[in-house]
Short mmCIF file of C-alpha atoms in Angstrom, two decimals:
data_model
loop_
_atom_site.label_atom_id
_atom_site.label_comp_id
_atom_site.label_asym_id
_atom_site.label_seq_id
_atom_site.Cartn_x
_atom_site.Cartn_y
_atom_site.Cartn_z
CA MET A 18 27.96 132.31 213.05
CA LYS A 19 26.34 133.81 209.98
CA TYR A 20 26.44 132.58 206.43
CA PHE A 21 26.05 133.60 202.81
CA PHE A 22 26.33 132.02 199.33
CA LEU A 23 28.69 133.55 196.85
CA SER A 24 28.95 132.73 193.20
CA GLU A 25 32.15 131.18 191.89
CA GLY A 26 34.29 133.88 190.37
CA TRP A 27 33.35 136.42 193.06
CA THR A 28 35.42 137.45 196.06
CA VAL A 29 34.89 139.34 199.41
CA GLY A 30 35.72 143.09 199.44
CA ARG A 31 35.06 145.33 202.37
CA VAL A 32 33.40 144.16 205.63
CA TRP A 33 31.30 146.06 208.12
CA ALA A 34 30.76 145.30 211.80
CA SER A 35 28.47 147.10 214.38
CA ASP A 36 30.89 149.99 214.70
CA GLY A 37 31.36 150.55 211.01
CA LEU A 38 33.80 149.55 208.36
CA TRP A 39 36.17 146.78 209.59
CA GLN A 40 39.53 148.25 210.57
CA ILE A 41 42.35 145.70 210.69
CA THR A 42 44.40 148.07 212.92
CA ALA A 43 41.53 148.44 215.42
CA TRP A 44 40.59 144.81 215.54
CA ARG A 45 44.21 143.76 215.14
CA ARG A 46 43.13 140.96 212.85
CA GLN A 47 41.31 140.11 209.56
CA PRO A 48 37.65 139.35 209.82
CA ASP A 49 36.91 135.67 210.14
CA ILE A 50 35.35 134.67 206.77
CA GLN A 51 35.74 131.11 205.62
CA ARG A 52 34.60 129.38 202.48
CA MET A 53 33.05 126.02 203.38
CA ASN A 54 33.31 122.91 201.30
CA ILE A 55 29.63 123.02 200.35
CA CYS A 56 28.20 124.55 197.20
CA LEU A 57 24.85 124.71 195.37
CA VAL A 58 24.54 124.43 191.67
CA GLU A 59 21.71 126.50 190.22
CA GLN A 60 21.24 126.95 186.44
CA ASN A 61 24.89 125.92 185.95
CA GLU A 62 26.12 128.55 188.45
CA VAL A 63 28.18 127.33 191.42
CA LEU A 64 27.31 129.07 194.71
CA TRP A 65 29.75 128.51 197.53
CA LEU A 66 28.71 128.69 201.20
CA TYR A 67 30.74 131.09 203.34
CA ARG A 68 30.74 131.31 207.15
CA VAL A 69 31.41 134.64 208.95
CA GLU A 70 31.69 135.54 212.60
CA ASP A 71 28.66 136.98 214.35
CA VAL A 72 30.03 140.50 214.72
CA ILE A 73 30.06 140.99 210.87
CA LEU A 74 26.89 142.79 209.74
CA THR A 75 27.50 143.50 206.02
CA VAL A 76 29.78 142.11 203.33
CA GLU A 77 30.79 143.72 200.07
CA VAL A 78 31.33 141.19 197.22
CA LYS A 79 32.68 141.81 193.73
CA PRO A 80 33.62 139.79 190.67
CA THR A 81 37.20 138.68 190.29
CA THR A 82 37.10 139.62 186.62
CA GLN A 83 35.24 142.21 184.67
CA LEU A 84 33.27 139.52 182.78
CA GLN A 85 30.17 139.74 185.01
CA VAL A 86 27.48 141.60 183.10
CA SER A 87 24.01 142.49 184.43
CA LYS A 88 20.75 142.05 182.49
CA SER A 89 20.94 145.63 181.50
CA GLY A 90 24.24 144.96 179.70
CA GLN A 91 26.42 146.90 182.22
CA ALA A 92 29.24 145.35 184.12
CA ILE A 93 28.63 144.60 187.79
CA GLY A 94 31.15 146.41 190.00
CA GLN A 95 30.11 145.22 193.47
CA VAL A 96 27.19 143.99 195.58
CA VAL A 97 26.65 144.63 199.29
CA LEU A 98 25.09 141.74 201.25
CA LYS A 99 23.17 143.18 204.10
CA ARG A 100 21.10 140.11 205.13
CA LEU A 101 23.36 137.29 206.18
CA MET A 102 21.76 133.94 206.85
CA SER A 103 21.45 131.92 210.00
CA ALA A 104 22.36 128.20 210.19
CA GLU A 105 18.67 127.32 210.04
CA GLN A 106 18.11 129.43 206.82
CA VAL A 107 21.13 127.60 205.24
CA ILE A 108 19.76 124.16 206.07
CA ASP A 109 16.40 125.12 204.65
CA ARG A 110 18.11 126.44 201.41
CA LEU A 111 20.16 123.28 201.07
CA GLY A 112 16.98 121.23 201.50
CA THR A 113 15.34 122.92 198.50
CA ALA A 114 18.32 122.99 196.21
CA SER A 115 20.65 120.73 194.31
CA ALA A 116 23.62 120.61 196.74
CA ARG A 117 27.05 119.15 196.18
CA CYS A 118 29.51 118.63 199.04
CA GLN A 119 33.17 119.07 198.19
CA LEU A 120 35.20 117.05 200.78
CA GLN A 121 38.88 117.69 200.74
CA ASP A 122 39.64 116.18 204.10
CA ILE A 123 37.28 113.68 205.85
CA GLN A 124 38.78 114.76 209.21
CA PHE A 125 36.92 118.07 209.01
CA VAL A 126 33.60 116.17 208.95
CA VAL A 127 34.26 113.55 211.56
#
């Protein structure tokens, strides 16, 4: 599995695998991308942890609203994540950040 953090208010767009852009008709399914119940809070920004299957190489993310503005004052349309994290990198990141666990069902943890 691979992982990435995504700011609250952003969503996943297009997805790429080793053979190019994910084609639902070719794979006969959606890519396996799941938001976990763990988030980081940095400078009042909530960053949710997402898990993706190993075959995924790149993920495009975009804001759900047009309210996201860059430092230059222009709206951010999309961002492409090319370096997804390993489980070890996630654990290191959680160890150096203020983490909050959102448990909705204890059975998922046990």
